[in-house]
Short mmCIF file of C-alpha atoms in Angstrom, two decimals:
data_model
loop_
_atom_site.label_atom_id
_atom_site.label_comp_id
_atom_site.label_asym_id
_atom_site.label_seq_id
_atom_site.Cartn_x
_atom_site.Cartn_y
_atom_site.Cartn_z
CA UNK A 1 -28.53 90.57 87.88
CA UNK A 2 -29.29 89.75 84.24
CA UNK A 3 -32.57 90.96 82.86
CA UNK A 4 -35.23 88.37 82.12
CA UNK A 5 -35.52 88.01 78.37
CA UNK A 6 -38.05 85.71 76.80
CA UNK A 7 -37.99 84.09 73.41
CA UNK A 8 -38.73 86.57 70.61
CA UNK A 9 -42.38 87.31 70.17
CA UNK A 10 -42.11 87.20 66.40
CA UNK A 11 -41.49 83.45 66.64
CA UNK A 12 -44.82 82.85 68.30
CA UNK A 13 -47.56 81.63 66.00
CA UNK A 14 -45.11 80.30 63.35
CA UNK A 15 -45.02 76.73 64.55
CA UNK A 16 -43.16 73.95 62.73
CA UNK A 17 -45.37 72.35 60.10
CA UNK A 18 -45.76 68.84 58.66
CA UNK A 19 -42.48 69.01 56.73
CA UNK A 20 -40.46 70.35 59.65
CA UNK A 21 -37.39 68.50 60.86
CA UNK A 22 -38.82 68.63 64.38
CA UNK A 23 -41.99 66.71 63.54
CA UNK A 24 -40.20 64.24 61.31
CA UNK A 25 -37.63 63.44 63.97
CA UNK A 26 -39.89 63.38 67.01
CA UNK A 27 -42.67 61.57 65.15
CA UNK A 28 -40.67 58.50 64.13
CA UNK A 29 -41.44 55.25 65.91
CA UNK A 30 -37.76 54.73 66.76
CA UNK A 31 -37.84 57.68 69.16
CA UNK A 32 -39.14 55.06 71.60
CA UNK A 33 -35.62 53.62 71.79
CA UNK A 34 -34.41 56.73 73.64
CA UNK A 35 -37.59 57.32 75.68
CA UNK A 36 -36.26 55.60 78.82
CA UNK A 37 -33.00 57.52 78.47
CA UNK A 38 -35.06 60.72 78.43
CA UNK A 39 -37.00 59.73 81.55
CA UNK A 40 -33.82 58.88 83.45
CA UNK A 41 -32.23 62.25 82.64
CA UNK A 42 -35.37 64.13 83.62
CA UNK A 43 -35.89 62.20 86.86
CA UNK A 44 -32.30 62.79 87.92
CA UNK A 45 -33.20 66.43 88.54
CA UNK A 46 -33.90 66.71 92.30
CA UNK A 47 -37.13 68.68 91.83
CA UNK A 48 -38.48 66.23 89.24
CA UNK A 49 -37.52 63.29 91.46
CA UNK A 50 -39.30 64.83 94.46
CA UNK A 51 -42.42 65.48 92.41
CA UNK A 52 -42.41 61.92 91.10
CA UNK A 53 -41.90 60.48 94.58
CA UNK A 54 -44.74 62.45 96.13
CA UNK A 55 -47.24 62.94 93.32
CA UNK A 56 -46.62 60.60 90.38
CA UNK A 57 -48.67 57.50 89.56
CA UNK A 58 -45.82 55.79 87.66
CA UNK A 59 -45.36 53.05 90.25
CA UNK A 60 -49.00 51.96 90.49
CA UNK A 61 -50.17 52.80 86.96
CA UNK A 62 -47.10 52.92 84.67
CA UNK A 63 -48.85 52.33 81.35
CA UNK A 64 -51.52 54.95 81.98
CA UNK A 65 -48.89 57.47 83.06
CA UNK A 66 -46.77 56.79 79.98
CA UNK A 67 -49.87 57.11 77.82
CA UNK A 68 -50.62 60.52 79.34
CA UNK A 69 -47.03 61.65 78.82
CA UNK A 70 -47.06 60.63 75.15
CA UNK A 71 -50.44 62.26 74.64
CA UNK A 72 -49.16 65.50 76.13
CA UNK A 73 -46.10 65.42 73.86
CA UNK A 74 -48.32 65.08 70.80
CA UNK A 75 -50.38 68.06 71.86
CA UNK A 76 -47.29 70.18 72.45
CA UNK A 77 -45.33 69.44 69.27
CA UNK A 78 -47.96 68.34 66.75
CA UNK A 79 -50.83 70.75 67.45
CA UNK A 80 -51.73 74.09 65.98
CA UNK A 81 -51.17 77.22 68.05
CA UNK A 82 -54.48 76.92 69.89
CA UNK A 83 -53.87 73.30 70.81
CA UNK A 84 -50.33 74.08 71.97
CA UNK A 85 -51.45 76.93 74.19
CA UNK A 86 -54.31 74.88 75.64
CA UNK A 87 -51.90 72.09 76.53
CA UNK A 88 -49.37 74.46 78.11
CA UNK A 89 -52.13 76.04 80.20
CA UNK A 90 -53.34 72.63 81.31
CA UNK A 91 -49.83 71.51 82.24
CA UNK A 92 -49.30 74.68 84.25
CA UNK A 93 -52.55 74.11 86.16
CA UNK A 94 -51.43 70.56 86.92
CA UNK A 95 -47.88 71.53 87.89
CA UNK A 96 -49.10 74.35 90.10
CA UNK A 97 -50.38 71.65 92.46
CA UNK A 98 -47.00 69.88 92.58
CA UNK A 99 -44.62 71.27 95.16
CA UNK A 100 -43.39 70.96 98.72
CA UNK A 101 -40.16 69.77 100.29
CA UNK A 102 -38.14 66.68 99.43
CA UNK A 103 -36.72 64.12 101.85
CA UNK A 104 -33.73 66.39 102.52
CA UNK A 105 -35.95 69.35 103.38
CA UNK A 106 -35.28 71.21 100.13
CA UNK A 107 -38.24 73.12 98.68
CA UNK A 108 -39.33 72.21 95.17
CA UNK A 109 -41.99 73.23 92.69
CA UNK A 110 -42.84 71.85 89.26
CA UNK A 111 -43.14 75.44 88.01
CA UNK A 112 -39.44 76.20 88.60
CA UNK A 113 -38.30 77.73 85.27
CA UNK A 114 -34.89 76.03 85.44
CA UNK A 115 -36.49 72.63 85.95
CA UNK A 116 -38.93 73.17 83.11
CA UNK A 117 -36.12 74.19 80.75
CA UNK A 118 -34.17 71.06 81.71
CA UNK A 119 -37.17 68.85 80.93
CA UNK A 120 -37.62 70.53 77.55
CA UNK A 121 -33.95 70.53 76.53
CA UNK A 122 -33.60 66.83 77.37
CA UNK A 123 -36.35 66.17 74.82
CA UNK A 124 -34.36 68.04 72.16
CA UNK A 125 -31.25 66.10 73.22
CA UNK A 126 -33.15 62.83 72.82
CA UNK A 127 -33.92 63.64 69.20
CA UNK A 128 -30.29 64.36 68.39
CA UNK A 129 -29.15 61.31 70.37
CA UNK A 130 -31.52 59.10 68.38
CA UNK A 131 -29.86 60.20 65.17
CA UNK A 132 -26.32 59.96 66.55
CA UNK A 133 -26.83 56.48 68.01
CA UNK A 134 -28.24 55.27 64.69
CA UNK A 135 -24.97 56.11 62.93
CA UNK A 136 -26.42 59.10 61.06
CA UNK A 137 -25.81 62.15 63.28
CA UNK A 138 -27.30 65.46 62.26
CA UNK A 139 -25.16 67.91 60.38
CA UNK A 140 -24.46 71.35 61.91
CA UNK A 141 -27.10 72.85 59.62
CA UNK A 142 -29.66 70.24 60.67
CA UNK A 143 -28.89 70.86 64.34
CA UNK A 144 -29.43 74.61 63.86
CA UNK A 145 -32.70 73.98 62.05
CA UNK A 146 -33.99 71.50 64.63
CA UNK A 147 -33.05 73.71 67.56
CA UNK A 148 -34.66 76.74 65.94
CA UNK A 149 -37.90 74.85 65.39
CA UNK A 150 -37.72 73.50 68.94
CA UNK A 151 -37.28 77.02 70.38
CA UNK A 152 -40.26 78.22 68.38
CA UNK A 153 -42.48 75.79 70.30
CA UNK A 154 -40.72 76.61 73.59
CA UNK A 155 -41.48 80.30 73.05
CA UNK A 156 -45.08 79.61 74.05
CA UNK A 157 -43.97 78.45 77.51
CA UNK A 158 -42.84 82.03 78.23
CA UNK A 159 -39.65 80.91 79.97
CA UNK A 160 -36.57 83.15 80.35
CA UNK A 161 -34.48 82.88 77.20
CA UNK A 162 -31.17 82.93 79.06
CA UNK A 163 -32.02 79.63 80.74
CA UNK A 164 -31.88 77.87 77.38
CA UNK A 165 -28.58 77.09 75.64
CA UNK A 166 -27.90 79.98 73.26
CA UNK A 167 -27.39 77.76 70.20
CA UNK A 168 -27.52 74.12 69.22
CA UNK A 169 -23.73 73.96 69.63
CA UNK A 170 -24.14 75.01 73.28
CA UNK A 171 -26.53 72.19 74.20
CA UNK A 172 -23.84 69.55 74.93
CA UNK A 173 -22.04 71.90 77.35
CA UNK A 174 -25.36 72.73 79.05
CA UNK A 175 -26.12 69.02 79.50
CA UNK A 176 -22.64 68.26 80.81
CA UNK A 177 -22.72 71.15 83.29
CA UNK A 178 -26.19 70.25 84.56
CA UNK A 179 -25.25 66.59 84.98
CA UNK A 180 -22.17 67.42 86.99
CA UNK A 181 -23.60 70.25 89.09
CA UNK A 182 -27.25 69.47 89.72
CA UNK A 183 -28.35 65.95 88.91
CA UNK A 184 -28.60 63.16 91.48
CA UNK A 185 -28.99 59.39 91.35
CA UNK A 186 -32.43 59.51 92.94
CA UNK A 187 -34.82 56.73 93.93
CA UNK A 188 -36.82 57.66 90.84
CA UNK A 189 -33.79 56.98 88.62
CA UNK A 190 -33.09 53.67 90.37
CA UNK A 191 -36.75 52.68 89.99
CA UNK A 192 -36.69 53.41 86.26
CA UNK A 193 -33.50 51.46 85.67
CA UNK A 194 -34.01 48.48 87.95
CA UNK A 195 -37.59 48.05 89.14
CA UNK A 196 -40.33 49.64 87.06
CA UNK A 197 -40.63 47.10 84.25
CA UNK A 198 -39.92 44.14 86.54
CA UNK A 199 -42.99 45.13 88.57
CA UNK A 200 -45.26 46.51 85.84
CA UNK A 201 -48.67 44.88 85.27
CA UNK A 202 -49.44 43.38 81.89
CA UNK A 203 -50.53 45.92 79.26
CA UNK A 204 -54.09 45.33 78.07
CA UNK A 205 -52.97 45.12 74.43
CA UNK A 206 -51.08 41.88 75.09
CA UNK A 207 -54.38 40.03 74.80
CA UNK A 208 -53.78 36.28 74.78
CA UNK A 209 -50.08 36.76 75.57
CA UNK A 210 -50.86 37.94 79.11
CA UNK A 211 -50.04 34.53 80.66
CA UNK A 212 -46.43 34.84 79.44
CA UNK A 213 -46.09 38.45 80.60
CA UNK A 214 -43.86 37.58 83.60
CA UNK A 215 -41.31 36.09 81.19
CA UNK A 216 -41.65 38.90 78.66
CA UNK A 217 -41.38 41.45 81.45
CA UNK A 218 -38.13 39.98 82.75
CA UNK A 219 -36.56 39.98 79.28
CA UNK A 220 -37.81 43.49 78.46
CA UNK A 221 -36.53 44.85 81.78
CA UNK A 222 -33.06 43.43 81.18
CA UNK A 223 -32.87 44.71 77.60
CA UNK A 224 -34.21 48.15 78.44
CA UNK A 225 -31.86 48.61 81.38
CA UNK A 226 -28.82 47.63 79.31
CA UNK A 227 -29.88 49.80 76.37
CA UNK A 228 -30.61 52.84 78.53
CA UNK A 229 -27.30 52.69 80.40
CA UNK A 230 -25.42 52.24 77.14
CA UNK A 231 -27.16 55.26 75.60
CA UNK A 232 -26.87 57.69 78.53
CA UNK A 233 -24.38 60.56 78.16
CA UNK A 234 -20.85 59.56 79.23
CA UNK A 235 -20.83 62.32 81.85
CA UNK A 236 -23.92 60.79 83.47
CA UNK A 237 -22.47 57.27 83.50
CA UNK A 238 -19.16 58.52 84.86
CA UNK A 239 -20.69 60.53 87.66
CA UNK A 240 -22.97 57.78 88.94
CA UNK A 241 -20.78 54.77 88.23
CA UNK A 242 -22.96 53.15 85.57
CA UNK A 243 -20.86 50.72 83.54
CA UNK A 244 -21.41 50.38 79.80
CA UNK A 245 -20.65 46.76 79.04
CA UNK A 246 -19.58 45.46 75.65
CA UNK A 247 -22.82 43.51 75.35
CA UNK A 248 -24.85 46.65 76.10
CA UNK A 249 -22.84 48.62 73.53
CA UNK A 250 -23.47 45.90 70.94
CA UNK A 251 -27.18 45.84 71.81
CA UNK A 252 -27.39 49.60 71.32
CA UNK A 253 -25.53 49.37 68.00
CA UNK A 254 -27.82 46.66 66.63
CA UNK A 255 -31.12 48.15 67.82
CA UNK A 256 -30.51 51.74 66.76
CA UNK A 257 -28.97 50.98 63.39
CA UNK A 258 -31.46 48.23 62.70
CA UNK A 259 -34.34 50.59 63.50
CA UNK A 260 -32.88 53.21 61.16
CA UNK A 261 -32.68 50.72 58.30
CA UNK A 262 -36.20 49.47 59.00
CA UNK A 263 -37.65 52.99 59.09
CA UNK A 264 -36.07 53.76 55.73
CA UNK A 265 -37.67 50.68 54.21
CA UNK A 266 -41.16 51.40 55.51
CA UNK A 267 -43.69 53.45 53.52
CA UNK A 268 -43.84 57.08 54.59
CA UNK A 269 -47.13 56.70 56.42
CA UNK A 270 -45.86 53.79 58.51
CA UNK A 271 -42.73 55.49 59.83
CA UNK A 272 -44.49 57.88 62.16
CA UNK A 273 -46.42 57.22 65.35
CA UNK A 274 -48.08 60.65 65.09
CA UNK A 275 -49.49 62.13 61.84
CA UNK A 276 -47.12 64.83 60.61
CA UNK A 277 -50.03 67.10 59.73
CA UNK A 278 -50.83 67.35 63.43
CA UNK A 279 -53.49 66.35 65.93
CA UNK A 280 -56.88 68.04 66.31
CA UNK A 281 -57.16 70.86 68.82
CA UNK A 282 -58.48 69.54 72.15
CA UNK A 283 -62.17 70.04 72.66
CA UNK A 284 -63.29 72.10 75.62
CA UNK A 285 -66.52 71.82 77.58
CA UNK A 286 -67.51 75.20 79.02
CA UNK A 287 -69.82 75.43 81.99
CA UNK A 288 -73.39 74.84 80.82
CA UNK A 289 -76.23 77.17 81.58
CA UNK A 290 -78.79 75.49 83.76
CA UNK A 291 -76.44 72.69 84.78
CA UNK A 292 -76.99 71.52 88.36
CA UNK A 293 -73.22 71.31 88.76
CA UNK A 294 -71.50 74.53 89.74
CA UNK A 295 -70.01 76.40 92.67
CA UNK A 296 -73.43 77.21 94.13
CA UNK A 297 -75.14 73.90 93.39
CA UNK A 298 -76.02 71.75 96.38
CA UNK A 299 -78.67 69.48 94.89
CA UNK A 300 -78.97 66.25 96.84
CA UNK A 301 -79.92 63.16 94.91
CA UNK A 302 -82.14 60.89 97.00
CA UNK A 303 -80.29 57.60 97.30
CA UNK A 304 -82.18 54.55 98.55
CA UNK A 305 -80.52 51.79 100.50
CA UNK A 306 -78.30 49.26 98.76
CA UNK A 307 -80.01 47.12 96.14
CA UNK A 308 -79.53 43.40 96.21
CA UNK A 309 -80.10 41.25 93.14
CA UNK A 310 -80.49 37.78 94.46
CA UNK A 311 -79.11 35.85 97.40
CA UNK A 312 -75.84 34.47 96.07
CA UNK A 313 -73.06 34.74 98.60
CA UNK A 314 -73.85 34.69 102.30
CA UNK A 315 -70.64 36.29 103.62
CA UNK A 316 -69.91 39.98 103.97
CA UNK A 317 -68.04 41.01 100.81
CA UNK A 318 -67.42 44.58 101.89
CA UNK A 319 -63.96 44.26 103.52
CA UNK A 320 -62.32 42.61 100.52
CA UNK A 321 -64.15 44.91 98.11
CA UNK A 322 -62.90 47.95 100.02
CA UNK A 323 -59.35 46.59 99.98
CA UNK A 324 -59.64 46.14 96.22
CA UNK A 325 -60.87 49.71 95.84
CA UNK A 326 -57.98 50.94 97.97
CA UNK A 327 -55.36 49.10 95.90
CA UNK A 328 -56.79 49.67 92.42
CA UNK A 329 -58.30 53.14 92.74
CA UNK A 330 -57.25 55.09 95.81
CA UNK A 331 -53.55 54.25 96.08
CA UNK A 332 -52.53 56.10 92.94
CA UNK A 333 -48.89 56.54 93.96
CA UNK A 334 -48.48 52.85 94.81
CA UNK A 335 -46.85 53.31 98.23
CA UNK A 336 -49.47 51.36 100.19
CA UNK A 337 -50.97 54.49 101.75
CA UNK A 338 -53.28 57.25 100.54
CA UNK A 339 -52.81 60.96 101.03
CA UNK A 340 -53.76 64.23 99.40
CA UNK A 341 -51.58 63.42 96.38
CA UNK A 342 -53.55 60.24 95.66
CA UNK A 343 -56.91 62.02 95.62
CA UNK A 344 -55.35 64.79 93.53
CA UNK A 345 -54.16 62.16 91.04
CA UNK A 346 -57.68 60.74 90.86
CA UNK A 347 -59.04 64.17 90.01
CA UNK A 348 -56.31 64.56 87.39
CA UNK A 349 -57.25 61.25 85.77
CA UNK A 350 -60.87 62.36 85.54
CA UNK A 351 -60.00 65.72 84.01
CA UNK A 352 -57.24 64.59 81.65
CA UNK A 353 -59.35 63.04 78.84
CA UNK A 354 -62.26 65.47 79.13
CA UNK A 355 -60.62 68.82 78.22
CA UNK A 356 -62.58 70.69 80.88
CA UNK A 357 -62.59 74.45 81.12
CA UNK A 358 -60.33 75.67 83.99
CA UNK A 359 -63.22 76.56 86.30
CA UNK A 360 -64.87 73.15 85.86
CA UNK A 361 -61.54 71.39 86.33
CA UNK A 362 -61.06 73.31 89.59
CA UNK A 363 -64.46 72.10 90.78
CA UNK A 364 -63.46 68.46 90.24
CA UNK A 365 -60.24 68.96 92.20
CA UNK A 366 -62.16 70.72 94.99
CA UNK A 367 -64.64 67.84 95.21
CA UNK A 368 -61.88 65.26 95.58
CA UNK A 369 -60.17 67.44 98.17
CA UNK A 370 -63.45 67.49 100.13
CA UNK A 371 -63.45 63.70 100.07
CA UNK A 372 -59.83 63.57 101.20
CA UNK A 373 -60.51 65.94 104.10
CA UNK A 374 -63.28 63.62 105.27
CA UNK A 375 -61.04 60.56 104.93
CA UNK A 376 -58.21 62.20 106.81
CA UNK A 377 -60.42 63.43 109.64
CA UNK A 378 -61.98 60.01 110.16
CA UNK A 379 -59.04 57.70 109.46
CA UNK A 380 -55.68 59.39 110.03
CA UNK A 381 -55.40 58.43 113.69
CA UNK A 382 -51.67 59.23 114.00
CA UNK A 383 -52.00 62.53 112.07
CA UNK A 384 -49.18 61.70 109.65
CA UNK A 385 -51.17 62.87 106.63
CA UNK A 386 -51.71 59.36 105.26
CA UNK A 387 -54.18 56.49 105.58
CA UNK A 388 -53.32 52.79 105.36
CA UNK A 389 -55.52 50.15 103.75
CA UNK A 390 -56.72 48.68 107.03
CA UNK A 391 -57.40 52.12 108.48
CA UNK A 392 -59.52 52.83 105.40
CA UNK A 393 -61.45 49.56 105.58
CA UNK A 394 -62.10 49.79 109.32
CA UNK A 395 -63.22 53.42 109.28
CA UNK A 396 -65.34 53.02 106.15
CA UNK A 397 -67.23 50.05 107.60
CA UNK A 398 -67.80 51.90 110.86
CA UNK A 399 -68.83 55.15 109.16
CA UNK A 400 -71.35 53.63 106.79
CA UNK A 401 -72.72 51.44 109.57
CA UNK A 402 -73.50 54.21 112.02
CA UNK A 403 -74.24 57.23 109.81
CA UNK A 404 -76.65 57.14 106.82
CA UNK A 405 -75.13 60.40 105.52
CA UNK A 406 -71.49 59.32 105.85
CA UNK A 407 -70.96 58.76 102.11
CA UNK A 408 -72.90 61.89 101.24
CA UNK A 409 -70.32 64.15 102.89
CA UNK A 410 -67.32 62.71 101.10
CA UNK A 411 -67.57 60.01 98.45
CA UNK A 412 -70.79 61.34 96.92
CA UNK A 413 -69.30 64.82 96.54
CA UNK A 414 -66.52 63.36 94.38
CA UNK A 415 -68.85 60.98 92.52
CA UNK A 416 -71.24 63.77 91.58
CA UNK A 417 -68.31 65.89 90.42
CA UNK A 418 -67.22 63.05 88.16
CA UNK A 419 -70.74 62.59 86.79
CA UNK A 420 -71.18 66.24 85.85
CA UNK A 421 -67.69 66.51 84.42
CA UNK A 422 -68.29 63.49 82.17
CA UNK A 423 -71.81 64.61 81.19
CA UNK A 424 -70.39 66.65 78.32
CA UNK A 425 -73.68 67.66 76.74
CA UNK A 426 -75.45 68.53 80.00
CA UNK A 427 -78.22 66.00 79.33
CA UNK A 428 -78.39 64.79 82.91
CA UNK A 429 -77.38 61.25 82.00
CA UNK A 430 -74.33 59.41 80.67
CA UNK A 431 -74.35 57.61 77.35
CA UNK A 432 -71.98 54.70 76.68
CA UNK A 433 -69.31 56.94 75.11
CA UNK A 434 -69.32 59.30 78.08
CA UNK A 435 -69.04 56.35 80.46
CA UNK A 436 -66.06 55.00 78.53
CA UNK A 437 -64.34 58.39 78.70
CA UNK A 438 -63.93 58.16 82.46
CA UNK A 439 -63.79 54.41 83.12
CA UNK A 440 -61.79 53.38 80.06
CA UNK A 441 -58.03 53.06 80.01
CA UNK A 442 -55.09 50.94 79.00
CA UNK A 443 -55.89 48.25 81.58
CA UNK A 444 -59.64 48.00 80.96
CA UNK A 445 -60.94 45.71 78.23
CA UNK A 446 -63.85 47.05 76.12
CA UNK A 447 -65.95 44.06 77.15
CA UNK A 448 -65.52 45.06 80.78
CA UNK A 449 -66.65 48.60 79.95
CA UNK A 450 -69.75 47.35 78.21
CA UNK A 451 -70.50 44.99 81.10
CA UNK A 452 -70.04 47.76 83.66
CA UNK A 453 -72.30 50.12 81.74
CA UNK A 454 -75.09 47.55 81.56
CA UNK A 455 -74.78 46.84 85.27
CA UNK A 456 -75.13 50.51 86.21
CA UNK A 457 -77.98 51.06 83.73
CA UNK A 458 -80.50 49.46 86.07
CA UNK A 459 -83.61 50.33 84.04
CA UNK A 460 -82.05 49.22 80.75
CA UNK A 461 -82.79 52.45 78.85
CA UNK A 462 -79.26 52.78 77.46
CA UNK A 463 -78.16 55.60 79.70
CA UNK A 464 -77.02 56.15 83.28
CA UNK A 465 -78.72 58.82 85.36
CA UNK A 466 -77.08 60.61 88.27
CA UNK A 467 -79.19 58.56 90.68
CA UNK A 468 -77.98 55.30 89.09
CA UNK A 469 -74.37 56.52 89.07
CA UNK A 470 -74.36 57.52 92.74
CA UNK A 471 -76.29 54.39 93.69
CA UNK A 472 -73.67 52.14 92.10
CA UNK A 473 -70.95 53.62 94.28
CA UNK A 474 -73.21 53.42 97.32
CA UNK A 475 -73.74 49.72 96.60
CA UNK A 476 -70.03 49.15 96.16
CA UNK A 477 -69.27 50.55 99.61
CA UNK A 478 -72.28 49.23 101.51
CA UNK A 479 -73.72 46.06 99.92
CA UNK A 480 -72.76 42.84 101.71
CA UNK A 481 -73.04 40.69 98.56
CA UNK A 482 -71.28 41.05 95.21
CA UNK A 483 -74.48 40.58 93.21
CA UNK A 484 -75.27 44.29 93.01
CA UNK A 485 -74.33 46.63 90.18
CA UNK A 486 -71.92 48.44 92.47
CA UNK A 487 -70.28 45.19 93.46
CA UNK A 488 -69.12 44.81 89.86
CA UNK A 489 -68.13 48.45 89.40
CA UNK A 490 -64.44 47.63 88.85
CA UNK A 491 -65.08 44.66 86.56
CA UNK A 492 -66.54 41.20 86.66
CA UNK A 493 -66.17 39.54 90.08
#
């Protein structure tokens, strides 16, 4: 058995700087042209595919998931040493929760060193492919420099050195061998190539162009599929029978070389999507002394019955509102059912923008797991580990109707965890910026955020207390009309 050797310790701490080839290559806008190629290669690994199938939110929330992926890449390759280590630690905490068995009964874990090395090396390969496809491949010296800088960052992952290709010249053989021996044409790969963009919701930034999104989406899906197949390694196309047509080859030629020419014409500051001097180190919110939120805190906020603001609407709006909540919030994986992975994804989305300390992050995950355990016990009648939309609606209406404390034992546990995680300064209330941190996102317009904040701020003092926060969710689940603050929690009705 070979001994486990890690990347040399003397490399650690000497990260590539603003003038490094790594930052200049990875930071260019045209790296986006090979992004889908990268995702296809990564998702063809059986362990990655299984993790995506069971835990990823790509299907239901593609733009948010892509945004998180890009944000993580910036923190890994454009941060200082502290920021890099914080991001690696956060990724490891997230990946520790991803594991199980795939559809063929094979065990998988996102912490598998071989899988992690594959994901990293495909990123390096994407940088070299970008240059090669543009007609200006890197010289042997540039390849050595880029790979050396890349390994310097990888040293902080503490992965066995022998799992990486020994030199830049060994990377193509590593890719070819992995493609032929380990990769599979998984459902995740098929979804990326044929379905994801054709089903994706309109990005918020389209603004007034949203009405034409179905047409734009169809064109973009066709172009991206053709470009990605044309750019994939020949070994991958050969193994899985993906044909590179002449039109696709011409499309790749025009886009990559045109992007290279355009980048060379742009001013230096416009060429890069990420500042070459790096991104600020993520902020961290340690547990606050005197905070009511903690492992031993059990403070119950008195919650009155649902408030009603007027008499508009005589029908019961709860069933449709609950279905909306199921589709837009609970079903994170987009498979029409909710399970432990969906509630885990919700916790992840709360923690991601807040940079919580590990112990506080664990408390958020534990709170959402408590909610899931209540949902499963009350709604999973066939004990298959999942809950359908109608099971959720039926059980929620029955539970809130017969038991005044029904929400307190599940939903309120998660809601309070969110409140105290977002309350960064420990003031006991949320300001507008703190509210935006958890409810904002690529699909939420700023006007909707402002409207939602005003609706929850029932006394109009410019801040949301814990009572108001919990009450809004209580209203959402229990009020028969849509004229309450909670009824508009997810946007204007």
